[in-house]
Amino acid sequence: MARGKFLLKVAGCQMSFHDAEVLAGLLKQAGYTEAAAPAEADVIVFQTCCVRETAERKLYGQVNELRGLKREKPGLIVGLAGCLAQKDREKALQRCPHLDFVLGTQRLGDLPQILAALRDGCQGIVDVDEGANLEGLPIARAEGVRAYVNISYGCNNFCTYCIVPYVRGPEKSRPPAAVLAEVEEAAQAGYREVMLLGQNVNTYGRDLEEPTDFAALLRRVDKVPQLARIRYMTSHPRDFTEEMIRAVRETEKVCEHFHLPLQAGSNRILAAMNRGYTRERYLKLVAKVRSLVPGASITTDLIVGFPGETEEDFQATLDMVERVRFDAAYTFIFSPREGTRAATLPGQVTAAVKKERLARLNALQNRISRELNEALVGRVVEILVEGPSKNNPDRLAGRTRTNKLVHFTGPASLRGEQVKVRIKRAFTWTLDGDLVTPPN
Ligand code: SAM
Ligand code: SF4
């Protein structure tokens, strides 16, 4: 039965983006179609993030902006889902009284019942219990060449700055058969690349009745026909074993890109973050990656201004950036998250110092990123074509196996194909090239 139109507003990481694909699947199954703009929607759901305070503030701002529309259209249903919903629960209704429902990260499957209850006159539904089964929910995947597939939910690590274990629950691996079935389905539907998702893919499988590990999973996913590439996100350096590096080296489709979130370069700060490795151990891991998978790219996440971080500690982060020469880094200002241990640690760093450190870190990383990209000029690389470039629809965009974004000119029919491109210009974040493979 046609029910009306829905709109999803998505913020956050790939995990959040993929949860939105599940929400879209549930809404479509319930008879809703997608709206192009808020004004034509009957249901608007915010799929949210709360890893940093800025994301949170922005989201509440956006939800509040809908007050006017809600007054004009009293039947409009507005809901909050995702990490922020899980964190704030009833408090979200206090902050935004016009919200109709708050849906937790483990309750996605309840969405159709919630909508039915709202249509029957219920108000202000908060559904955030933990421990639900997320298996078997419909997924309306975004168009493109890449499909996201969860391999585990939640996280057991409790890095002291991070809210994720509180809002996503304990780590729970999906059985390999469920992962493989989903990857096969995505490949058959035409997706060329799969991104395996977990907060720490490197501990995948330990909690299963028949324990397995991530390396074994990679080797199995590699055999799925029709698929061109396999990526995964995110890795914890503490749990990245040599066998996993060998699995990347020995498989055909697993890309030579290692995202290894370092977070900080000082051993004192790493210990205070509860990361479970030292800078020395991290450098050994990097050396192992480089010796076993030559030419692999290495990217990272870094936080500046963790409580107690001195200039010397920060210098240790800069030093690690110089030593490793990351291809790219996501850099963050420490954001105290209520309920985490780091939020109440002494020695909180002032906003001005954090900002200044971030600027210095970015300047260094940008220089290195650009140098590494410049070293690719003249080289021929293999690109999986994703489609038209976001900034210039006359050009195509695609990624190297090492995850570098390349723009070039070619026919739109190349989408989903792997082609050879000669790099002719390098920038900090992207590359420009010329198509080498003659299109068929
Ligand atoms: N599980 C992944 C991991 O361990 O890398 C990703 C978790 S988190 C969503 C992504 C990144 O956000 C982290 O790697 C960290 O650098 C950053 N982050 C998490 N909590 C933060 C906080 N309170 N303040 C600033 N950055 C934070
Ligand atoms: Fe957060 Fe650490 Fe878990 Fe990543 S590994 S989600 S940073 S607690």
Tab-separated table of C-alpha atoms and ligand atoms in Angstrom:
chain	number	residue	atom	x	y	z
A	1	MET	CA	0.000	0.000	0.000
A	2	ALA	CA	1.347	3.465	-0.912
A	3	ARG	CA	1.930	5.324	2.332
A	4	GLY	CA	3.555	8.572	1.323
A	5	LYS	CA	7.095	9.861	0.998
A	6	PHE	CA	10.160	9.684	3.205
A	7	LEU	CA	13.385	11.642	3.503
A	8	LEU	CA	16.527	10.528	5.308
A	9	LYS	CA	19.075	13.050	6.560
A	10	VAL	CA	22.300	11.200	7.228
A	11	ALA	CA	25.361	12.253	9.229
A	12	GLY	CA	28.430	10.398	10.427
A	13	CYS	CA	30.572	7.463	9.422
A	14	GLN	CA	30.046	4.660	6.895
A	15	MET	CA	28.290	2.655	9.588
A	16	SER	CA	25.706	5.427	9.969
A	17	PHE	CA	25.391	5.727	6.210
A	18	HIS	CA	24.745	1.986	5.990
A	19	ASP	CA	22.163	2.110	8.811
A	20	ALA	CA	20.363	4.695	6.671
A	21	GLU	CA	20.280	2.145	3.841
A	22	VAL	CA	18.510	-0.241	6.230
A	23	LEU	CA	16.037	2.491	7.270
A	24	ALA	CA	15.378	3.193	3.581
A	25	GLY	CA	14.848	-0.534	2.984
A	26	LEU	CA	12.320	-0.720	5.828
A	27	LEU	CA	10.486	2.400	4.657
A	28	LYS	CA	10.262	1.154	1.081
A	29	GLN	CA	9.045	-2.230	2.283
A	30	ALA	CA	6.370	-0.437	4.313
A	31	GLY	CA	5.125	1.294	1.142
A	32	TYR	CA	6.891	4.663	1.296
A	33	THR	CA	8.726	6.209	-1.656
A	34	GLU	CA	11.631	8.619	-1.510
A	35	ALA	CA	10.964	12.387	-1.365
A	36	ALA	CA	13.236	14.865	-3.105
A	37	ALA	CA	12.838	17.633	-0.502
A	38	PRO	CA	11.568	18.039	3.084
A	39	ALA	CA	8.444	19.898	1.905
A	40	GLU	CA	7.129	16.844	0.060
A	41	ALA	CA	8.001	14.297	2.782
A	42	ASP	CA	5.525	12.610	5.131
A	43	VAL	CA	8.300	11.029	7.210
A	44	ILE	CA	11.707	12.617	7.880
A	45	VAL	CA	14.297	10.586	9.781
A	46	PHE	CA	17.647	11.941	10.962
A	47	GLN	CA	20.231	9.154	11.004
A	48	THR	CA	22.767	10.669	13.356
A	49	CYS	CA	26.285	10.716	14.790
A	50	CYS	CA	27.475	11.817	18.230
A	51	VAL	CA	31.195	11.025	18.110
A	52	ARG	CA	32.027	14.731	18.363
A	53	GLU	CA	30.051	17.559	19.916
A	54	THR	CA	30.014	19.693	16.770
A	55	ALA	CA	28.163	16.953	14.844
A	56	GLU	CA	25.656	16.723	17.676
A	57	ARG	CA	24.972	20.458	17.874
A	58	LYS	CA	24.559	20.704	14.113
A	59	LEU	CA	22.074	17.834	14.115
A	60	TYR	CA	19.868	19.276	16.812
A	61	GLY	CA	19.939	22.557	14.894
A	62	GLN	CA	18.722	20.786	11.752
A	63	VAL	CA	15.976	18.945	13.632
A	64	ASN	CA	14.777	22.206	15.163
A	65	GLU	CA	14.681	23.854	11.756
A	66	LEU	CA	11.773	21.551	10.917
A	67	ARG	CA	9.506	23.113	13.561
A	68	GLY	CA	7.929	25.458	10.993
A	69	LEU	CA	7.277	22.689	8.473
A	70	LYS	CA	5.768	20.539	11.210
A	71	ARG	CA	3.353	23.377	12.108
A	72	GLU	CA	2.335	23.761	8.461
A	73	LYS	CA	1.955	20.002	7.999
A	74	PRO	CA	0.705	18.466	11.261
A	75	GLY	CA	0.740	14.900	9.861
A	76	LEU	CA	4.488	15.072	9.209
A	77	ILE	CA	6.433	12.471	11.217
A	78	VAL	CA	9.944	13.469	12.336
A	79	GLY	CA	12.266	10.913	13.931
A	80	LEU	CA	15.785	10.669	15.286
A	81	ALA	CA	17.747	7.439	14.757
A	82	GLY	CA	21.388	6.427	15.179
A	83	CYS	CA	24.102	7.170	17.734
A	84	LEU	CA	22.701	10.484	18.966
A	85	ALA	CA	19.262	8.908	19.470
A	86	GLN	CA	20.829	6.071	21.448
A	87	LYS	CA	22.856	8.466	23.576
A	88	ASP	CA	20.191	11.039	24.369
A	89	ARG	CA	17.052	8.860	24.536
A	90	GLU	CA	14.220	10.795	26.277
A	91	LYS	CA	16.483	13.861	26.503
A	92	ALA	CA	16.173	14.213	22.710
A	93	LEU	CA	12.425	14.783	23.116
A	94	GLN	CA	13.103	17.482	25.692
A	95	ARG	CA	15.511	19.226	23.317
A	96	CYS	CA	13.153	18.856	20.333
A	97	PRO	CA	9.541	18.446	21.526
A	98	HIS	CA	8.319	18.193	17.940
A	99	LEU	CA	10.180	14.876	17.467
A	100	ASP	CA	7.751	11.983	17.070
A	101	PHE	CA	10.151	9.156	17.766
A	102	VAL	CA	13.667	8.304	18.919
A	103	LEU	CA	15.035	5.031	17.526
A	104	GLY	CA	18.160	3.375	18.985
A	105	THR	CA	21.023	1.826	17.014
A	106	GLN	CA	19.935	-1.741	17.805
A	107	ARG	CA	16.212	-1.239	17.136
A	108	LEU	CA	16.215	-0.321	13.438
A	109	GLY	CA	13.854	-3.203	12.667
A	110	ASP	CA	11.128	-1.636	14.827
A	111	LEU	CA	10.666	1.334	12.477
A	112	PRO	CA	7.541	0.000	10.665
A	113	GLN	CA	5.764	-0.735	13.990
A	114	ILE	CA	6.686	2.709	15.308
A	115	LEU	CA	5.235	4.401	12.228
A	116	ALA	CA	2.056	2.326	12.580
A	117	ALA	CA	1.771	3.286	16.257
A	118	LEU	CA	2.208	6.983	15.392
A	119	ARG	CA	-0.477	6.739	12.734
A	120	ASP	CA	-2.713	5.247	15.450
A	121	GLY	CA	-2.210	8.330	17.592
A	122	CYS	CA	0.791	7.431	19.813
A	123	GLN	CA	3.206	10.275	20.510
A	124	GLY	CA	6.842	10.699	21.505
A	125	ILE	CA	7.968	7.067	21.155
A	126	VAL	CA	11.430	6.256	22.560
A	127	ASP	CA	12.728	2.823	21.512
A	128	VAL	CA	16.367	2.377	22.515
A	129	ASP	CA	16.615	-1.030	24.198
A	130	GLU	CA	19.788	-3.001	23.582
A	131	GLY	CA	20.439	-6.479	22.252
A	132	ALA	CA	18.125	-6.653	19.241
A	133	ASN	CA	18.858	-8.839	16.259
A	134	LEU	CA	19.692	-6.787	13.199
A	135	GLU	CA	19.800	-9.807	10.864
A	136	GLY	CA	17.520	-10.101	7.873
A	137	LEU	CA	16.430	-6.468	7.579
A	138	PRO	CA	15.859	-5.149	4.045
A	139	ILE	CA	18.570	-2.881	2.627
A	140	ALA	CA	17.932	-0.216	-0.015
A	141	ARG	CA	21.527	0.313	-1.103
A	142	ALA	CA	22.593	3.664	-2.445
A	143	GLU	CA	23.355	3.633	-6.154
A	144	GLY	CA	27.004	3.370	-7.025
A	145	VAL	CA	29.769	0.846	-7.332
A	146	ARG	CA	30.303	0.211	-3.615
A	147	ALA	CA	28.134	-1.851	-1.265
A	148	TYR	CA	28.522	-1.639	2.512
A	149	VAL	CA	28.211	-4.870	4.468
A	150	ASN	CA	28.357	-5.121	8.251
A	151	ILE	CA	30.592	-7.868	9.562
A	152	SER	CA	30.196	-6.898	13.215
A	153	TYR	CA	28.234	-4.492	15.359
A	154	GLY	CA	29.388	-2.605	18.436
A	155	CYS	CA	32.773	-2.298	20.096
A	156	ASN	CA	34.453	-3.684	23.229
A	157	ASN	CA	37.454	-1.384	23.296
A	158	PHE	CA	36.441	1.589	25.384
A	159	CYS	CA	39.099	3.955	24.134
A	160	THR	CA	38.746	6.580	26.837
A	161	TYR	CA	37.676	9.398	24.486
A	162	CYS	CA	35.098	7.423	22.541
A	163	ILE	CA	31.338	7.187	22.920
A	164	VAL	CA	30.845	4.410	20.366
A	165	PRO	CA	30.849	1.421	22.802
A	166	TYR	CA	28.139	3.195	24.835
A	167	VAL	CA	25.872	3.866	21.884
A	168	ARG	CA	26.526	0.789	19.753
A	169	GLY	CA	26.804	-1.845	22.479
A	170	PRO	CA	29.289	-4.722	22.796
A	171	GLU	CA	30.946	-6.271	19.773
A	172	LYS	CA	28.849	-8.887	18.033
A	173	SER	CA	30.165	-10.598	14.901
A	174	ARG	CA	27.862	-11.792	12.169
A	175	PRO	CA	28.372	-15.418	11.110
A	176	PRO	CA	30.566	-15.694	7.992
A	177	ALA	CA	27.697	-17.331	6.074
A	178	ALA	CA	25.483	-14.262	6.637
A	179	VAL	CA	28.280	-11.911	5.523
A	180	LEU	CA	29.041	-13.998	2.441
A	181	ALA	CA	25.388	-14.247	1.465
A	182	GLU	CA	25.053	-10.480	1.627
A	183	VAL	CA	28.252	-9.886	-0.343
A	184	GLU	CA	27.116	-12.350	-3.006
A	185	GLU	CA	23.742	-10.648	-3.243
A	186	ALA	CA	25.393	-7.235	-3.640
A	187	ALA	CA	27.787	-8.552	-6.305
A	188	GLN	CA	24.904	-10.110	-8.220
A	189	ALA	CA	23.033	-6.807	-8.020
A	190	GLY	CA	25.970	-5.193	-9.849
A	191	TYR	CA	28.036	-3.664	-7.023
A	192	ARG	CA	31.705	-4.005	-7.945
A	193	GLU	CA	33.244	-3.190	-4.590
A	194	VAL	CA	32.339	-4.225	-1.101
A	195	MET	CA	33.250	-2.354	2.088
A	196	LEU	CA	33.207	-4.668	5.111
A	197	LEU	CA	32.191	-2.671	8.164
A	198	GLY	CA	32.962	-3.073	11.852
A	199	GLN	CA	34.280	-0.772	14.576
A	200	ASN	CA	37.242	-3.137	14.884
A	201	VAL	CA	37.262	-5.611	12.016
A	202	ASN	CA	40.468	-7.146	13.374
A	203	THR	CA	38.687	-8.851	16.262
A	204	TYR	CA	35.992	-10.208	13.952
A	205	GLY	CA	34.830	-13.729	14.710
A	206	ARG	CA	36.257	-14.190	18.207
A	207	ASP	CA	32.804	-14.122	19.797
A	208	LEU	CA	31.155	-16.559	17.385
A	209	GLU	CA	30.045	-20.037	18.429
A	210	GLU	CA	32.480	-21.379	15.851
A	211	PRO	CA	35.275	-18.821	16.249
A	212	THR	CA	36.989	-17.566	13.118
A	213	ASP	CA	39.054	-14.498	12.259
A	214	PHE	CA	39.176	-11.577	9.881
A	215	ALA	CA	41.922	-13.024	7.692
A	216	ALA	CA	39.835	-16.148	7.082
A	217	LEU	CA	36.815	-13.985	6.250
A	218	LEU	CA	38.818	-11.915	3.743
A	219	ARG	CA	39.995	-15.082	2.012
A	220	ARG	CA	36.409	-16.309	1.709
A	221	VAL	CA	34.968	-13.002	0.498
A	222	ASP	CA	37.763	-12.857	-2.082
A	223	LYS	CA	36.222	-15.856	-3.828
A	224	VAL	CA	32.860	-14.175	-4.448
A	225	PRO	CA	32.467	-13.992	-8.235
A	226	GLN	CA	31.675	-10.731	-10.072
A	227	LEU	CA	33.228	-8.620	-7.345
A	228	ALA	CA	36.234	-6.488	-8.304
A	229	ARG	CA	37.436	-5.069	-5.001
A	230	ILE	CA	37.183	-5.569	-1.254
A	231	ARG	CA	37.791	-2.873	1.364
A	232	TYR	CA	37.217	-2.842	5.108
A	233	MET	CA	36.817	-0.289	7.875
A	234	THR	CA	37.979	0.139	10.641
A	235	SER	CA	41.103	-1.583	11.838
A	236	HIS	CA	42.581	-1.406	15.299
A	237	PRO	CA	46.399	-1.408	15.113
A	238	ARG	CA	46.571	-3.443	18.326
A	239	ASP	CA	44.731	-6.348	16.704
A	240	PHE	CA	46.183	-6.259	13.172
A	241	THR	CA	48.029	-9.567	12.841
A	242	GLU	CA	50.664	-10.648	10.331
A	243	GLU	CA	48.199	-13.233	9.034
A	244	MET	CA	45.786	-10.410	8.182
A	245	ILE	CA	48.513	-8.571	6.268
A	246	ARG	CA	49.295	-11.820	4.437
A	247	ALA	CA	45.605	-12.210	3.607
A	248	VAL	CA	45.689	-8.774	1.948
A	249	ARG	CA	48.863	-9.703	0.076
A	250	GLU	CA	47.646	-13.102	-1.084
A	251	THR	CA	44.089	-12.290	-2.090
A	252	GLU	CA	43.234	-10.876	-5.464
A	253	LYS	CA	40.489	-8.416	-4.609
A	254	VAL	CA	41.397	-7.055	-1.184
A	255	CYS	CA	42.809	-3.577	-1.799
A	256	GLU	CA	46.303	-2.537	-0.732
A	257	HIS	CA	45.089	0.210	1.583
A	258	PHE	CA	45.627	0.034	5.328
A	259	HIS	CA	43.678	2.479	7.464
A	260	LEU	CA	45.417	2.247	10.829
A	261	PRO	CA	44.061	4.834	13.285
A	262	LEU	CA	47.065	5.957	15.335
A	263	GLN	CA	45.219	8.646	17.371
A	264	ALA	CA	48.368	10.023	19.056
A	265	GLY	CA	52.141	9.723	18.850
A	266	SER	CA	53.066	9.894	22.519
A	267	ASN	CA	53.135	6.666	24.518
A	268	ARG	CA	51.829	8.490	27.569
A	269	ILE	CA	48.771	9.734	25.655
A	270	LEU	CA	48.255	6.384	23.929
A	271	ALA	CA	48.134	4.725	27.364
A	272	ALA	CA	45.715	7.368	28.657
A	273	MET	CA	43.568	6.712	25.596
A	274	ASN	CA	43.596	2.958	26.381
A	275	ARG	CA	44.714	2.145	22.861
A	276	GLY	CA	46.740	-0.933	23.802
A	277	TYR	CA	49.846	-0.236	21.675
A	278	THR	CA	52.917	1.966	21.803
A	279	ARG	CA	54.428	4.102	19.060
A	280	GLU	CA	57.207	1.515	18.701
A	281	ARG	CA	54.715	-1.294	18.160
A	282	TYR	CA	52.777	0.811	15.686
A	283	LEU	CA	55.963	1.522	13.704
A	284	LYS	CA	56.726	-2.200	13.617
A	285	LEU	CA	53.251	-2.844	12.208
A	286	VAL	CA	53.816	-0.206	9.527
A	287	ALA	CA	57.194	-1.763	8.643
A	288	LYS	CA	55.568	-5.182	8.377
A	289	VAL	CA	52.826	-3.821	6.109
A	290	ARG	CA	55.400	-2.117	3.895
A	291	SER	CA	57.612	-5.189	3.649
A	292	LEU	CA	54.772	-7.621	2.910
A	293	VAL	CA	52.639	-5.350	0.708
A	294	PRO	CA	54.986	-2.959	-1.116
A	295	GLY	CA	53.196	0.067	-2.564
A	296	ALA	CA	50.315	-0.164	-0.086
A	297	SER	CA	48.890	3.119	1.121
A	298	ILE	CA	48.582	3.808	4.829
A	299	THR	CA	46.097	6.293	6.247
A	300	THR	CA	45.178	7.153	9.802
A	301	ASP	CA	43.018	9.023	12.317
A	302	LEU	CA	44.647	11.488	14.711
A	303	ILE	CA	43.270	13.406	17.681
A	304	VAL	CA	44.862	16.611	18.978
A	305	GLY	CA	44.288	18.081	22.416
A	306	PHE	CA	43.541	14.926	24.390
A	307	PRO	CA	43.507	15.864	28.127
A	308	GLY	CA	47.041	16.276	29.432
A	309	GLU	CA	48.584	16.544	25.946
A	310	THR	CA	51.664	18.757	26.277
A	311	GLU	CA	53.542	20.414	23.445
A	312	GLU	CA	56.066	17.571	23.762
A	313	ASP	CA	53.313	14.959	23.388
A	314	PHE	CA	51.993	16.803	20.358
A	315	GLN	CA	55.511	16.902	18.883
A	316	ALA	CA	55.524	13.103	19.230
A	317	THR	CA	52.394	12.995	17.037
A	318	LEU	CA	54.078	15.223	14.432
A	319	ASP	CA	57.142	12.998	14.638
A	320	MET	CA	55.038	9.896	13.909
A	321	VAL	CA	53.455	11.643	10.935
A	322	GLU	CA	56.964	12.419	9.590
A	323	ARG	CA	58.189	8.880	10.203
A	324	VAL	CA	55.247	6.988	8.758
A	325	ARG	CA	54.464	9.468	5.971
A	326	PHE	CA	50.761	8.654	5.871
A	327	ASP	CA	49.038	8.982	2.519
A	328	ALA	CA	46.217	10.818	4.287
A	329	ALA	CA	44.896	11.426	7.783
A	330	TYR	CA	41.544	12.290	9.304
A	331	THR	CA	42.472	14.771	11.984
A	332	PHE	CA	40.184	15.668	14.882
A	333	ILE	CA	40.120	18.063	17.787
A	334	PHE	CA	39.450	16.146	21.005
A	335	SER	CA	35.810	16.568	21.909
A	336	PRO	CA	34.829	15.637	25.482
A	337	ARG	CA	31.900	13.218	25.351
A	338	GLU	CA	29.828	12.953	28.481
A	339	GLY	CA	30.074	9.516	30.061
A	340	THR	CA	33.527	8.712	28.637
A	341	ARG	CA	36.554	8.618	30.925
A	342	ALA	CA	38.494	11.271	29.041
A	343	ALA	CA	35.730	13.854	29.469
A	344	THR	CA	36.546	14.211	33.165
A	345	LEU	CA	40.336	13.779	33.050
A	346	PRO	CA	42.376	16.671	34.420
A	347	GLY	CA	44.437	18.826	32.078
A	348	GLN	CA	41.779	19.630	29.458
A	349	VAL	CA	43.502	21.553	26.663
A	350	THR	CA	42.143	24.987	25.748
A	351	ALA	CA	40.216	25.450	22.506
A	352	ALA	CA	42.840	27.878	21.188
A	353	VAL	CA	45.699	25.429	21.718
A	354	LYS	CA	43.726	22.572	20.165
A	355	LYS	CA	42.962	24.694	17.117
A	356	GLU	CA	46.519	25.781	16.706
A	357	ARG	CA	47.798	22.184	17.003
A	358	LEU	CA	45.267	20.977	14.463
A	359	ALA	CA	46.440	23.633	11.997
A	360	ARG	CA	50.090	22.600	12.429
A	361	LEU	CA	49.222	18.922	12.090
A	362	ASN	CA	47.153	19.515	8.959
A	363	ALA	CA	49.873	21.637	7.369
A	364	LEU	CA	52.394	18.830	7.863
A	365	GLN	CA	50.065	16.065	6.710
A	366	ASN	CA	48.912	18.046	3.670
A	367	ARG	CA	52.508	18.565	2.587
A	368	ILE	CA	53.211	14.833	2.885
A	369	SER	CA	49.974	13.839	1.131
A	370	ARG	CA	50.854	16.112	-1.746
A	371	GLU	CA	54.424	14.841	-1.976
A	372	LEU	CA	53.227	11.240	-2.074
A	373	ASN	CA	50.648	12.109	-4.708
A	374	GLU	CA	53.256	13.970	-6.781
A	375	ALA	CA	55.384	10.831	-6.802
A	376	LEU	CA	52.583	9.180	-8.776
A	377	VAL	CA	52.746	11.634	-11.685
A	378	GLY	CA	53.612	9.734	-14.878
A	379	ARG	CA	52.587	6.386	-13.373
A	380	VAL	CA	49.770	4.232	-14.755
A	381	VAL	CA	47.264	3.145	-12.090
A	382	GLU	CA	44.174	0.962	-12.101
A	383	ILE	CA	40.950	2.830	-11.366
A	384	LEU	CA	37.537	1.484	-10.535
A	385	VAL	CA	35.277	4.081	-12.168
A	386	GLU	CA	32.657	5.371	-9.732
A	387	GLY	CA	30.805	7.754	-12.064
A	388	PRO	CA	30.778	11.481	-12.832
A	389	SER	CA	33.021	13.670	-10.696
A	390	LYS	CA	31.100	15.552	-7.986
A	391	ASN	CA	32.590	18.907	-8.965
A	392	ASN	CA	32.599	18.505	-12.718
A	393	PRO	CA	29.982	16.199	-14.267
A	394	ASP	CA	31.906	16.211	-17.575
A	395	ARG	CA	34.737	14.298	-15.898
A	396	LEU	CA	34.776	10.831	-14.356
A	397	ALA	CA	35.993	9.911	-10.888
A	398	GLY	CA	37.394	6.660	-9.611
A	399	ARG	CA	39.737	5.262	-7.024
A	400	THR	CA	43.026	3.461	-7.158
A	401	ARG	CA	43.323	0.250	-5.172
A	402	THR	CA	45.200	2.391	-2.643
A	403	ASN	CA	42.053	4.558	-2.306
A	404	LYS	CA	43.279	7.673	-4.086
A	405	LEU	CA	40.627	9.656	-5.901
A	406	VAL	CA	41.448	10.243	-9.580
A	407	HIS	CA	39.610	12.467	-12.060
A	408	PHE	CA	39.815	11.946	-15.805
A	409	THR	CA	37.818	12.342	-19.003
A	410	GLY	CA	36.024	9.351	-20.478
A	411	PRO	CA	32.625	7.996	-21.506
A	412	ALA	CA	29.974	7.605	-18.771
A	413	SER	CA	29.612	3.957	-19.834
A	414	LEU	CA	32.866	3.213	-18.005
A	415	ARG	CA	31.122	3.357	-14.644
A	416	GLY	CA	31.844	0.166	-12.727
A	417	GLU	CA	34.765	-0.748	-15.020
A	418	GLN	CA	38.392	-1.054	-14.007
A	419	VAL	CA	40.498	1.066	-16.342
A	420	LYS	CA	44.094	2.199	-16.575
A	421	VAL	CA	44.797	5.892	-16.114
A	422	ARG	CA	48.101	7.736	-16.420
A	423	ILE	CA	48.478	10.314	-13.657
A	424	LYS	CA	49.341	13.744	-14.991
A	425	ARG	CA	48.760	16.145	-12.077
A	426	ALA	CA	48.777	15.754	-8.320
A	427	PHE	CA	46.951	17.764	-5.663
A	428	THR	CA	46.741	17.272	-1.901
A	429	TRP	CA	43.593	15.136	-1.917
A	430	THR	CA	43.074	14.147	-5.544
A	431	LEU	CA	44.868	13.261	-8.764
A	432	ASP	CA	44.188	14.097	-12.415
A	433	GLY	CA	44.864	11.609	-15.151
A	434	ASP	CA	44.353	10.497	-18.746
A	435	LEU	CA	42.624	7.311	-19.726
A	436	VAL	CA	45.060	4.723	-21.074
A	437	THR	CA	42.815	1.704	-21.647
A	438	PRO	CA	40.948	2.293	-24.894
A	439	PRO	CA	37.232	2.038	-24.003
A	440	ASN	CA	35.416	-0.819	-25.843
B	1	SAM	N1	36.289	2.240	15.393
B	1	SAM	C1	37.020	3.141	14.614
B	1	SAM	C2	38.427	3.254	15.172
B	1	SAM	O1	38.750	2.730	16.187
B	1	SAM	O2	39.212	3.878	14.504
B	1	SAM	C3	36.351	4.455	14.391
B	1	SAM	C4	35.697	5.112	15.519
B	1	SAM	S1	35.330	6.794	15.488
B	1	SAM	C5	33.742	6.840	14.887
B	1	SAM	C6	36.296	7.508	14.218
B	1	SAM	C7	37.353	8.416	14.737
B	1	SAM	O3	36.783	9.497	15.430
B	1	SAM	C8	38.318	7.800	15.716
B	1	SAM	O4	39.307	7.030	15.102
B	1	SAM	C9	38.868	9.008	16.422
B	1	SAM	O5	40.008	9.508	15.777
B	1	SAM	C10	37.740	10.028	16.305
B	1	SAM	N2	37.106	10.270	17.620
B	1	SAM	C11	36.406	9.405	18.355
B	1	SAM	N3	36.004	9.992	19.502
B	1	SAM	C12	36.470	11.253	19.487
B	1	SAM	C13	36.413	12.356	20.379
B	1	SAM	N4	35.798	12.263	21.537
B	1	SAM	N5	37.000	13.503	20.005
B	1	SAM	C14	37.631	13.611	18.821
B	1	SAM	N6	37.743	12.614	17.948
B	1	SAM	C15	37.167	11.440	18.267
B	2	SF4	FE1	35.797	4.015	19.607
B	2	SF4	FE2	38.097	2.798	20.181
B	2	SF4	FE3	35.914	1.351	19.629
B	2	SF4	FE4	37.109	2.730	17.671
B	2	SF4	S1	38.027	1.038	18.824
B	2	SF4	S2	34.921	2.642	18.113
B	2	SF4	S3	37.823	4.537	18.735
B	2	SF4	S4	36.213	2.680	21.381
